[in-house]
Coordinates of C-alpha atoms and ligand atoms in Angstrom, one line a residue:
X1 CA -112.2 81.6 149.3
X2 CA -114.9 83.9 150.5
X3 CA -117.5 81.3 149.5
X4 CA -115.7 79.3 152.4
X5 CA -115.4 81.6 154.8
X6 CA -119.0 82.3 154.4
X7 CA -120.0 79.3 155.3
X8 CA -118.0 77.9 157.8
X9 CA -118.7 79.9 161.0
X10 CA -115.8 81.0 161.9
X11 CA -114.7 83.5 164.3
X12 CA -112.9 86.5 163.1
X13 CA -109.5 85.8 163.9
X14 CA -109.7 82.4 162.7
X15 CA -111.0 84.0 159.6
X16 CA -107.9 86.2 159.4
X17 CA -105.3 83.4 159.6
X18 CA -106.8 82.2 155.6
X19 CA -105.7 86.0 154.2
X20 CA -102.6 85.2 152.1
X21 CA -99.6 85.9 154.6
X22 CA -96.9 86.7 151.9
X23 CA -98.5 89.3 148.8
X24 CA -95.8 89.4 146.0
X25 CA -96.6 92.5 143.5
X26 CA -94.3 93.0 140.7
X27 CA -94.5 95.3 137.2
X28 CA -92.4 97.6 135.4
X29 CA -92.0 101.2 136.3
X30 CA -94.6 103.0 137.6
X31 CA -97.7 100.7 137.0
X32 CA -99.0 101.7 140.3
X33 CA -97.5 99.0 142.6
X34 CA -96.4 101.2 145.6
X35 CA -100.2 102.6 145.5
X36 CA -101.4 99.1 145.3
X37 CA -98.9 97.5 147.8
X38 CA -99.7 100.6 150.7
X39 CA -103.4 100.4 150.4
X40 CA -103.2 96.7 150.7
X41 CA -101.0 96.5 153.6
X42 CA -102.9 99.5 155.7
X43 CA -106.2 97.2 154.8
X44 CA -105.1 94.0 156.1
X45 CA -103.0 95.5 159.0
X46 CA -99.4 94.3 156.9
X47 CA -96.4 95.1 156.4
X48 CA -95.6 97.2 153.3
X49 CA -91.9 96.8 152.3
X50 CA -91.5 98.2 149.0
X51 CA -87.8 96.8 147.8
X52 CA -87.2 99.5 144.6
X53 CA -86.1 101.8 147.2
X54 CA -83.0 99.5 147.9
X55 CA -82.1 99.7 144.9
X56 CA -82.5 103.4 144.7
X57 CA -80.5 103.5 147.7
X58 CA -77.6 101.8 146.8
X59 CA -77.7 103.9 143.5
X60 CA -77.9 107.0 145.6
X61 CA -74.8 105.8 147.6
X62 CA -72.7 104.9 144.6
X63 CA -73.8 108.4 143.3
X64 CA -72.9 110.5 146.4
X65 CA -69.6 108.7 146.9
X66 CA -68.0 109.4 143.2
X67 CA -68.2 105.5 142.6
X68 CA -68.4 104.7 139.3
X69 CA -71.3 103.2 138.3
X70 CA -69.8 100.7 135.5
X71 CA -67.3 99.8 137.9
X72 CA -69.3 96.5 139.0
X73 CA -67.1 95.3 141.7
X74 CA -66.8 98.6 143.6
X75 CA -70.7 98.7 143.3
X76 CA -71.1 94.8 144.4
X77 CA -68.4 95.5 147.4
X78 CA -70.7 98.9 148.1
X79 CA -74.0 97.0 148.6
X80 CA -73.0 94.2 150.2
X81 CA -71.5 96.4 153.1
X82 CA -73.7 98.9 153.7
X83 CA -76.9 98.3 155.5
X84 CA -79.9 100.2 154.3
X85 CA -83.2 100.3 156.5
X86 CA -86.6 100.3 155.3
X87 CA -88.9 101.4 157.6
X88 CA -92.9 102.8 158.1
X89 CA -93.0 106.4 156.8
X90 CA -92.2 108.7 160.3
X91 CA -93.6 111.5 158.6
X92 CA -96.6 112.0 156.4
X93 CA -95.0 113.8 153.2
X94 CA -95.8 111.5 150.5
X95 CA -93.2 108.9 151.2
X96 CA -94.4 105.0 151.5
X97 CA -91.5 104.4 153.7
X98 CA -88.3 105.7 155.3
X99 CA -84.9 105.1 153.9
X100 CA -82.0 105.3 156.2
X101 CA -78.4 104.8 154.9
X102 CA -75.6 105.6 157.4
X103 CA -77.7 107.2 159.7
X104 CA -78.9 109.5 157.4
X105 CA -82.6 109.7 155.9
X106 CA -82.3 109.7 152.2
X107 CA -85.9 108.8 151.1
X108 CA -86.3 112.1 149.1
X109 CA -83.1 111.7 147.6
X110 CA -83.6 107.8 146.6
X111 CA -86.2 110.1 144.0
X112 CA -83.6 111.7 143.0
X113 CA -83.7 112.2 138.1
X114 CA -79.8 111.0 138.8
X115 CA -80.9 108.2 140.9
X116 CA -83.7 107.4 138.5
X117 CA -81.3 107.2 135.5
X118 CA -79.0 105.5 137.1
X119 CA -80.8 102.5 139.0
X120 CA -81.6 99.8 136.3
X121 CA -78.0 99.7 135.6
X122 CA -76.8 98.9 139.0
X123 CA -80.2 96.7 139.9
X124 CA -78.8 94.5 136.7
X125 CA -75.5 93.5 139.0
X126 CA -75.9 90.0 140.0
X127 CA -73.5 90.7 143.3
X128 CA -76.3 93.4 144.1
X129 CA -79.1 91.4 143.9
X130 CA -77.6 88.4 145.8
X131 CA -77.4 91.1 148.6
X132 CA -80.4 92.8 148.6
X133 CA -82.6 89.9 147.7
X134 CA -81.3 88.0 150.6
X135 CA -82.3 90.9 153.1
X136 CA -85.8 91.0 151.3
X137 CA -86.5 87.2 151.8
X138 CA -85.4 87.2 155.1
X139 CA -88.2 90.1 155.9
X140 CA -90.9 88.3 153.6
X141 CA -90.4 85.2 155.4
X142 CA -92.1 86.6 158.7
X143 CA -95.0 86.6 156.5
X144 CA -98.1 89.8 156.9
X145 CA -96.4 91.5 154.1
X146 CA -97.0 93.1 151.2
X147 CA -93.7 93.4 149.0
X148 CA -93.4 95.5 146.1
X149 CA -90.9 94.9 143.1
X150 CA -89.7 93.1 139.9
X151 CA -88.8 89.8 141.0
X152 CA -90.7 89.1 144.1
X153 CA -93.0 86.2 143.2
X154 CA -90.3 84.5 140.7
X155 CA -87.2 84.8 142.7
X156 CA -87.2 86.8 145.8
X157 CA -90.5 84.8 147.4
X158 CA -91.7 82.1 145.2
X159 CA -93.8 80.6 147.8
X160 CA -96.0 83.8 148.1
X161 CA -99.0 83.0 148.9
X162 CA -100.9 86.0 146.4
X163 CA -98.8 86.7 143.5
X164 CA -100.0 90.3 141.3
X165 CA -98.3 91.1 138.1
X166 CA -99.4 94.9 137.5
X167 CA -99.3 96.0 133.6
X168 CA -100.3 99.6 131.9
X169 CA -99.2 100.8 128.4
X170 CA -95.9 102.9 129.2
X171 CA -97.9 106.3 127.5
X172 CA -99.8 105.8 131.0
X173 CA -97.6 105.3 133.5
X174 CA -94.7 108.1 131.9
X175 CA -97.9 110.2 132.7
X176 CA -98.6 108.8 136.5
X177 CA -95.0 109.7 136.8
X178 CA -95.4 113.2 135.2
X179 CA -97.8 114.0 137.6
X180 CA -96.6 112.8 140.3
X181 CA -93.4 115.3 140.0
X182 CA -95.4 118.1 139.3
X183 CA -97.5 117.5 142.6
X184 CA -94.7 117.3 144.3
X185 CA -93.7 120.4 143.2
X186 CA -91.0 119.5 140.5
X187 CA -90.8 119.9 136.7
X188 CA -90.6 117.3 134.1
X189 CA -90.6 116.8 130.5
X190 CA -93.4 114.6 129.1
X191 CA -91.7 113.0 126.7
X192 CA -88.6 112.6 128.7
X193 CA -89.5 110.8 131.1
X194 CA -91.6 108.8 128.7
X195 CA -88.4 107.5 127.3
X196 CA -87.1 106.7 130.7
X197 CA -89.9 104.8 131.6
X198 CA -89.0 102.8 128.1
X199 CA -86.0 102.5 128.7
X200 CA -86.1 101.7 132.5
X201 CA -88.4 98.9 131.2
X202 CA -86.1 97.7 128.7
X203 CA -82.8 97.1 131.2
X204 CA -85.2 95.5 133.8
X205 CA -86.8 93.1 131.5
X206 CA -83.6 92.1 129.4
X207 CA -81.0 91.7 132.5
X208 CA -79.6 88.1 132.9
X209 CA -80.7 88.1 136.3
X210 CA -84.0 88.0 137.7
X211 CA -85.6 89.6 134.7
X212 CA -88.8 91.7 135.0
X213 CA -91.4 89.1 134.0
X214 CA -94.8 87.5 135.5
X215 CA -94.5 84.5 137.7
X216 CA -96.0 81.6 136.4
X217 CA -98.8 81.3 139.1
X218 CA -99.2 85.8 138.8
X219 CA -103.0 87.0 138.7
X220 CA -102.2 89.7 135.6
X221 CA -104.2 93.0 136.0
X222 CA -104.5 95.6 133.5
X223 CA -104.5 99.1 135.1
X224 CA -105.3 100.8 132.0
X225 CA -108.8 99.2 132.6
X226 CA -108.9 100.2 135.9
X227 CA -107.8 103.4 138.0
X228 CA -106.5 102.8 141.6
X229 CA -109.4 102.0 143.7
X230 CA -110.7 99.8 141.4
X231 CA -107.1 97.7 140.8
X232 CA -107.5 97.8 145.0
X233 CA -110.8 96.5 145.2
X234 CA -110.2 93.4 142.5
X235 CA -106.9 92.4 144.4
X236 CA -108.7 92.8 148.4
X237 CA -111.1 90.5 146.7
X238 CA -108.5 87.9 145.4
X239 CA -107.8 88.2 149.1
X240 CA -110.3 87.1 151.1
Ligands
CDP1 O1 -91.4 103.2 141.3 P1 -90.8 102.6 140.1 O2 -91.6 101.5 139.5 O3 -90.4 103.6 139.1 O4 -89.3 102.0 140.5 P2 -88.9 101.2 141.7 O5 -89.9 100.1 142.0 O6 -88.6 102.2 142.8 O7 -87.6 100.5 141.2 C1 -86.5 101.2 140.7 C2 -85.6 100.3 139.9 O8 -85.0 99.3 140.8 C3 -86.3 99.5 138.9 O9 -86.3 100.1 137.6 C4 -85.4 98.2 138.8 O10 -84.3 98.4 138.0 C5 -84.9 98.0 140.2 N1 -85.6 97.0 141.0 C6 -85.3 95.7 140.8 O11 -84.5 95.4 139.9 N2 -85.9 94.7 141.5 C7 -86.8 95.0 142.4 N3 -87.3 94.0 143.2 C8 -87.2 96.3 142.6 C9 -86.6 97.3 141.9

């Protein structure tokens, strides 16, 4: 593509319009997909819609309201009738976007070790997904957007135009993790949350519905290899 642009004069704008509109990037826990999908979407001026956090919001719902979480039905009933907003971070704490649920920001609580546990298990309800992967489509489909998650380029937007499948040994991202709880001022247990990570990975990638796996047409990148700015710089370049 750049070889293209390169030579065929055009204006910048014009130039613009051949960036892939839709950017799918999917991966298991914590293989740096949020950093990815940010940095992306600040570059090329996108949207960055990062869909885990529905999921973490409906968990956090079911959680807060005594629901329980086995009971499918209640969960389902839960998700389809309560609207969550995703929206650019309002304030520059850490957070890659603002979660609103009943009026109420719940972004830090969407982070929640309860929440965490709890998420894969709920995210594995078909009645879930059918609702919150209809809400993501209808947002990718405006196209400029980055969107973040497990199913985006196999279910959620096939026809994305740029398709990443993050990977990283689950020793490495159980440490990304790790630190990123102690820099926010939290504690953590190495090897727990190692075994969340595994285990996390294990739900998502063995669910009936929309498993965690590569899409066909997915450009795979290895983020042991590479640290952030590199994985940034190899995927801008896949852009243009
Ligand atoms: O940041 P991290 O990778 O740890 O998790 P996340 O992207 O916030 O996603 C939390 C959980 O939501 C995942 O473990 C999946 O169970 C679920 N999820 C999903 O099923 N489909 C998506 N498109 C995004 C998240």
């Amino acid at each position: 593509m750049t070889e293209s642009l390169k030579t065929s004069g055009l204006s910048v704008p014009e130039q613009m319009s051949s960036l892939p509109s839709i950017i799918a990037i999917d991966g298991p826990a914590a293989s740096g997909k949020s950093t990815l999908g940010l940095k992306l979407a600040q570059a090329l001026g996108y949207l960055f819609f990062d869909t885990g956090v529905m999921y973490r919001a409906v968990t956090w719902l079911v959680l807060s309201r005594g629901v329980d979480v086995n009971d499918e039905v209640a969960v389902t009933a839960l998700a389809e009738e309560t609207p969550i907003e995703v929206a650019p971070a309002s304030e520059s704490d850490g957070r890659t976007s603002d979660v609103v649920v009943d009026g109420r920001d719940i972004t830090w609580e969407t982070r929640l070790p309860e929440v965490e546990r709890n998420v894969s298990v709920i995210s594995a309800y078909r009645g879930v997904r059918a609702a919150l992967s209809r809400q993501q489509r209808r947002i990718g489909l405006r196209g400029r957007i980055v969107m973040v998650g497990r199913d985006i380029g196999t279910v959620v937007l096939p026809e994305a135009d740029l398709k990443i499948y993050l990977i990283a040994a689950a020793e490495e991202r159980a440490r990304r993790r790790y630190d990123e709880i102690l820099a926010r001022g939290g504690s953590a247990i190495y090897p727990e949350i190692l075994a969340k990570v595994i285990e996390r990975d294990r739900i998502d990638s063995t669910r009936d519905v929309s498993p965690l796996r590569p899409a066909e047409d997915a450009v795979m990148l290895d983020s042991d290899k590479l640290n952030a700015e590199e994985v940034f710089e190899r995927v801008l370049a896949l852009c243009r």
